[in-house]
Amino acid sequence: GSSFGGCVANFCNPSDWAQGRSGRLVSSVIKDSVKDRRVFMTIGCHPHYADRMLGVRMDQLAMLVSGRSKYLEAKVVALGECGLDYSKKNTVDKVTQKQVFTEQLKIALEYNLPLVLHIRDAEADGYAVLQSAGVPPDWPIHRHCFTGDWVTASAWLEQYPGSKIGVTGLVTYQEAGRVREMVRNIPLDRLLLETDAPYFLPARTDKTRYPWNSALPGHVLHVAAQVAAIKGVELRVVLEQNLRNVNEIYRVGSDCGGGKESSEKIEIIRAKLN
């Protein structure tokens, strides 16, 4: 609808972007996303699917993010999410995860693309792979769906000053004490609001309106409101800073420091909040 300002959609399952016998076809969802100028995309391979990067899939990934594909052209704004996940939920072996992660980092560096990283229970190896691949400290990185504490987050931000930490609807859960502590301490200019939809439907949301407890992009307002409450600032302050942060990582829109496009977006948000 007209109230939808836009989003960055993450396609991190190779089954979405490497279809058909040739492995060169993309899903109907990606094709539909291309048609909406408000939707930007990231393409990559989640560590849960690292063992599916067989055949031409790494070449297909490189072509899609390079802008040479007839399906995407310049719609891809970052590579990912990619990374390492050593939690019990992931059955892919660590060697395969690190190999696939490394190859994706090389592609991002080759095409000068920001990174969306998923690193879960693999902090030390995450640093090691990034460093061995030659990712500079000032590279634009979205540390997606962060669930750690402030000590871990602050160490990451110091090591990678070009990165920002992503916080989802998890911050609205009463039991997410570590995430709330992190939000309380992190500067607003190092934070990215996200939903990780369809996961993490915000707490106190009317679940009867959302089948299967699925979150939607618009639920980011709940995340912003919780961040504002934790930090003791107005909601508009959080939203305006998030526009700047999105631009710094994804290069979407003009700079909020004076760019006409971003200024107009901020005015729209103010009008809706008044």
Short mmCIF file of C-alpha atoms in Angstrom, two decimals:
data_model
loop_
_atom_site.label_atom_id
_atom_site.label_comp_id
_atom_site.label_asym_id
_atom_site.label_seq_id
_atom_site.Cartn_x
_atom_site.Cartn_y
_atom_site.Cartn_z
CA GLY A 1 0.00 0.00 0.00
CA SER A 2 0.93 3.69 -0.02
CA SER A 3 2.16 3.53 3.59
CA PHE A 4 4.92 1.07 2.63
CA GLY A 5 8.13 3.05 2.32
CA GLY A 6 10.34 0.18 1.20
CA CYS A 7 12.52 -2.61 2.51
CA VAL A 8 15.61 -4.68 1.91
CA ALA A 9 14.55 -8.27 1.21
CA ASN A 10 17.00 -11.05 1.96
CA PHE A 11 17.18 -14.11 -0.33
CA CYS A 12 19.65 -16.44 1.37
CA ASN A 13 18.41 -19.84 0.19
CA PRO A 14 20.02 -20.98 -3.08
CA SER A 15 16.70 -22.64 -3.96
CA ASP A 16 15.33 -19.14 -4.58
CA TRP A 17 18.01 -17.89 -6.92
CA ALA A 18 19.52 -20.99 -8.55
CA GLN A 19 16.58 -22.89 -10.01
CA GLY A 20 16.04 -25.15 -13.02
CA ARG A 21 18.31 -27.70 -14.62
CA SER A 22 20.78 -25.00 -15.54
CA GLY A 23 20.76 -23.46 -12.06
CA ARG A 24 20.40 -20.05 -13.72
CA LEU A 25 16.71 -19.36 -13.02
CA VAL A 26 15.24 -17.36 -10.13
CA SER A 27 12.00 -17.75 -8.19
CA SER A 28 8.76 -15.92 -8.92
CA VAL A 29 9.15 -14.11 -5.58
CA ILE A 30 12.43 -12.57 -6.75
CA LYS A 31 10.86 -11.62 -10.09
CA ASP A 32 7.97 -9.91 -8.28
CA SER A 33 10.41 -8.08 -6.00
CA VAL A 34 12.25 -6.72 -9.01
CA LYS A 35 9.06 -5.07 -10.21
CA ASP A 36 8.62 -2.98 -7.05
CA ARG A 37 11.05 -0.08 -6.97
CA ARG A 38 10.65 0.14 -3.18
CA VAL A 39 12.11 -3.34 -2.67
CA PHE A 40 15.87 -3.83 -2.69
CA MET A 41 17.50 -7.21 -2.43
CA THR A 42 20.41 -9.00 -0.89
CA ILE A 43 21.44 -12.35 -2.35
CA GLY A 44 23.58 -14.95 -0.61
CA CYS A 45 23.77 -18.34 1.04
CA HIS A 46 22.83 -18.76 4.71
CA PRO A 47 25.20 -21.10 6.60
CA HIS A 48 22.31 -23.56 7.07
CA TYR A 49 22.38 -24.08 3.29
CA ALA A 50 26.13 -24.07 2.76
CA ASP A 51 26.12 -27.70 1.63
CA ARG A 52 23.78 -26.77 -1.24
CA MET A 53 26.35 -24.56 -2.96
CA LEU A 54 27.15 -27.20 -5.55
CA GLY A 55 27.72 -27.08 -9.29
CA VAL A 56 27.28 -23.63 -10.80
CA ARG A 57 25.65 -22.04 -7.77
CA MET A 58 28.65 -19.95 -6.72
CA ASP A 59 29.02 -18.73 -10.30
CA GLN A 60 25.29 -17.98 -10.38
CA LEU A 61 25.62 -15.98 -7.16
CA ALA A 62 28.48 -13.97 -8.60
CA MET A 63 26.50 -13.19 -11.76
CA LEU A 64 23.39 -12.13 -9.83
CA VAL A 65 25.20 -9.72 -7.52
CA SER A 66 27.39 -8.33 -10.30
CA GLY A 67 24.45 -6.71 -12.10
CA ARG A 68 25.06 -8.77 -15.23
CA SER A 69 21.99 -10.95 -14.77
CA LYS A 70 18.95 -10.25 -16.91
CA TYR A 71 16.81 -10.94 -13.85
CA LEU A 72 18.26 -8.49 -11.34
CA GLU A 73 20.45 -5.91 -13.03
CA ALA A 74 21.21 -3.30 -10.33
CA LYS A 75 18.64 -4.38 -7.73
CA VAL A 76 21.11 -6.19 -5.47
CA VAL A 77 22.40 -3.88 -2.74
CA ALA A 78 24.44 -6.37 -0.69
CA LEU A 79 25.67 -9.95 -0.52
CA GLY A 80 24.19 -12.16 2.16
CA GLU A 81 23.12 -13.21 4.45
CA CYS A 82 26.18 -15.39 4.72
CA GLY A 83 28.42 -16.48 7.57
CA LEU A 84 28.81 -19.22 10.14
CA ASP A 85 26.33 -20.93 12.42
CA TYR A 86 27.70 -23.47 14.91
CA SER A 87 24.45 -23.77 16.86
CA LYS A 88 22.65 -27.08 17.20
CA LYS A 89 20.13 -25.94 14.59
CA ASN A 90 22.72 -26.23 11.82
CA THR A 91 23.80 -29.65 10.57
CA VAL A 92 26.31 -28.43 7.96
CA ASP A 93 29.91 -29.23 8.94
CA LYS A 94 32.19 -26.36 9.93
CA VAL A 95 34.70 -26.92 7.11
CA THR A 96 32.00 -26.55 4.46
CA GLN A 97 30.56 -23.49 6.20
CA LYS A 98 33.92 -21.73 6.30
CA GLN A 99 34.69 -22.57 2.68
CA VAL A 100 31.35 -21.27 1.39
CA PHE A 101 31.58 -18.19 3.62
CA THR A 102 35.07 -17.40 2.31
CA GLU A 103 33.99 -17.70 -1.33
CA GLN A 104 31.08 -15.34 -0.75
CA LEU A 105 33.32 -12.79 0.93
CA LYS A 106 35.60 -12.84 -2.10
CA ILE A 107 32.66 -12.17 -4.39
CA ALA A 108 31.51 -9.25 -2.25
CA LEU A 109 34.99 -7.75 -2.31
CA GLU A 110 35.28 -8.22 -6.07
CA TYR A 111 32.02 -6.38 -6.75
CA ASN A 112 32.35 -3.84 -3.93
CA LEU A 113 29.19 -5.00 -2.17
CA PRO A 114 28.19 -4.52 1.46
CA LEU A 115 27.85 -7.68 3.53
CA VAL A 116 24.96 -9.09 5.55
CA LEU A 117 26.44 -11.49 8.10
CA HIS A 118 24.87 -14.27 10.13
CA ILE A 119 27.34 -15.37 12.81
CA ARG A 120 25.90 -17.57 15.55
CA ASP A 121 28.02 -19.30 18.21
CA ALA A 122 31.04 -18.87 15.94
CA GLU A 123 32.58 -15.55 16.94
CA ALA A 124 36.26 -16.57 16.81
CA ASP A 125 35.99 -18.36 13.47
CA GLY A 126 33.91 -15.49 12.09
CA TYR A 127 36.74 -13.06 12.79
CA ALA A 128 39.30 -15.51 11.37
CA VAL A 129 37.47 -16.05 8.08
CA LEU A 130 36.83 -12.33 7.57
CA GLN A 131 40.48 -11.53 8.19
CA SER A 132 41.81 -14.34 5.98
CA ALA A 133 39.52 -13.19 3.15
CA GLY A 134 40.88 -9.66 3.47
CA VAL A 135 37.70 -7.83 4.49
CA PRO A 136 38.80 -4.32 5.56
CA PRO A 137 37.71 -3.02 8.99
CA ASP A 138 35.77 -0.15 7.38
CA TRP A 139 33.79 -2.39 5.01
CA PRO A 140 30.01 -1.77 5.21
CA ILE A 141 28.66 -4.72 7.18
CA HIS A 142 25.22 -5.44 8.57
CA ARG A 143 25.69 -7.86 11.49
CA HIS A 144 22.25 -9.35 11.04
CA CYS A 145 19.91 -10.45 13.85
CA PHE A 146 22.41 -10.05 16.66
CA THR A 147 21.52 -12.07 19.76
CA GLY A 148 24.67 -11.62 21.84
CA ASP A 149 25.55 -9.32 24.72
CA TRP A 150 27.07 -5.85 24.79
CA VAL A 151 30.61 -7.10 25.44
CA THR A 152 30.51 -9.17 22.25
CA ALA A 153 28.86 -6.37 20.28
CA SER A 154 31.30 -3.68 21.42
CA ALA A 155 34.28 -5.87 20.53
CA TRP A 156 32.81 -6.40 17.07
CA LEU A 157 32.10 -2.69 16.53
CA GLU A 158 35.64 -1.80 17.54
CA GLN A 159 37.13 -4.36 15.14
CA TYR A 160 34.81 -3.37 12.29
CA PRO A 161 33.99 0.35 12.60
CA GLY A 162 32.24 0.31 9.22
CA SER A 163 29.62 -2.14 10.47
CA LYS A 164 26.28 -1.85 12.24
CA ILE A 165 24.44 -4.26 14.51
CA GLY A 166 20.99 -5.48 13.49
CA VAL A 167 18.23 -5.77 16.09
CA THR A 168 14.94 -7.56 15.41
CA GLY A 169 11.58 -8.09 17.11
CA LEU A 170 13.48 -10.23 19.59
CA VAL A 171 14.17 -7.02 21.51
CA THR A 172 10.46 -6.85 22.38
CA TYR A 173 10.60 -10.19 24.22
CA GLN A 174 10.83 -9.95 27.99
CA GLU A 175 13.33 -12.82 28.14
CA ALA A 176 15.76 -11.15 25.70
CA GLY A 177 17.77 -9.46 28.44
CA ARG A 178 21.12 -9.62 26.65
CA VAL A 179 19.76 -7.97 23.52
CA ARG A 180 18.11 -5.22 25.55
CA GLU A 181 21.36 -4.59 27.38
CA MET A 182 23.15 -4.29 24.06
CA VAL A 183 20.55 -1.83 22.75
CA ARG A 184 20.84 0.24 25.93
CA ASN A 185 24.58 0.65 25.41
CA ILE A 186 25.06 0.84 21.66
CA PRO A 187 25.13 4.29 19.99
CA LEU A 188 22.13 4.80 17.71
CA ASP A 189 24.38 5.39 14.71
CA ARG A 190 25.70 1.82 14.99
CA LEU A 191 22.27 0.16 15.05
CA LEU A 192 20.08 -1.18 12.25
CA LEU A 193 16.39 -1.92 12.75
CA GLU A 194 15.13 -5.11 11.11
CA THR A 195 12.43 -7.75 11.45
CA ASP A 196 14.02 -10.96 10.15
CA ALA A 197 10.51 -11.65 8.83
CA PRO A 198 8.79 -14.05 9.01
CA TYR A 199 10.53 -14.74 12.34
CA PHE A 200 10.25 -12.82 15.63
CA LEU A 201 6.71 -11.47 15.52
CA PRO A 202 6.94 -8.64 18.09
CA ALA A 203 5.54 -9.29 21.55
CA ARG A 204 2.05 -8.02 22.33
CA THR A 205 1.14 -8.08 18.63
CA ASP A 206 -2.35 -9.34 17.85
CA LYS A 207 -1.45 -12.84 16.68
CA THR A 208 -4.92 -13.43 15.25
CA ARG A 209 -4.10 -10.96 12.48
CA TYR A 210 -0.91 -12.74 11.44
CA PRO A 211 -1.28 -16.44 10.55
CA TRP A 212 1.54 -18.72 11.70
CA ASN A 213 2.89 -15.90 13.92
CA SER A 214 4.68 -14.42 10.93
CA ALA A 215 6.36 -11.03 11.20
CA LEU A 216 6.11 -8.54 8.33
CA PRO A 217 8.43 -5.67 7.27
CA GLY A 218 6.03 -3.12 8.77
CA HIS A 219 6.61 -4.62 12.21
CA VAL A 220 9.93 -2.78 12.24
CA LEU A 221 7.98 0.05 13.91
CA HIS A 222 7.55 -2.19 16.96
CA VAL A 223 11.32 -2.72 17.02
CA ALA A 224 11.90 1.02 16.75
CA ALA A 225 9.43 1.73 19.55
CA GLN A 226 11.13 -0.74 21.88
CA VAL A 227 14.56 0.72 21.08
CA ALA A 228 13.20 4.21 21.79
CA ALA A 229 11.77 3.06 25.12
CA ILE A 230 15.01 1.37 26.18
CA LYS A 231 17.15 4.37 25.26
CA GLY A 232 14.69 6.96 26.53
CA VAL A 233 14.42 8.91 23.28
CA GLU A 234 11.55 9.83 20.99
CA LEU A 235 10.48 7.33 18.34
CA ARG A 236 11.16 9.83 15.56
CA VAL A 237 14.80 10.06 16.68
CA VAL A 238 15.26 6.31 16.28
CA LEU A 239 13.53 6.22 12.88
CA GLU A 240 15.43 9.17 11.46
CA GLN A 241 18.77 7.76 12.55
CA ASN A 242 17.84 4.40 11.08
CA LEU A 243 17.32 6.01 7.67
CA ARG A 244 20.86 7.36 7.87
CA ASN A 245 22.21 4.00 8.99
CA VAL A 246 20.47 2.13 6.16
CA ASN A 247 21.96 4.54 3.67
CA GLU A 248 25.45 4.15 5.12
CA ILE A 249 25.38 0.36 4.81
CA TYR A 250 23.19 -0.27 1.77
CA ARG A 251 23.68 3.02 -0.13
CA VAL A 252 19.95 3.26 -0.63
CA GLY A 253 18.66 6.82 -1.03
CA SER A 254 20.56 10.04 -0.50
CA ASP A 255 22.47 11.09 2.57
CA CYS A 256 20.19 12.24 5.37
CA GLY A 257 22.54 15.06 6.21
CA GLY A 258 21.01 17.12 3.42
CA GLY A 259 19.94 14.85 0.60
CA LYS A 260 16.52 15.81 -0.78
CA GLU A 261 15.23 12.25 -1.10
CA SER A 262 16.04 11.23 2.48
CA SER A 263 14.80 14.53 3.86
CA GLU A 264 11.46 13.90 2.19
CA LYS A 265 11.33 10.43 3.76
CA ILE A 266 11.93 11.91 7.20
CA GLU A 267 9.17 14.46 6.70
CA ILE A 268 6.77 11.67 5.72
CA ILE A 269 7.63 9.79 8.91
CA ARG A 270 7.12 12.91 11.00
CA ALA A 271 3.74 13.52 9.41
CA LYS A 272 2.60 10.00 10.25
CA LEU A 273 3.80 10.27 13.83
CA ASN A 274 2.11 13.61 14.54
#
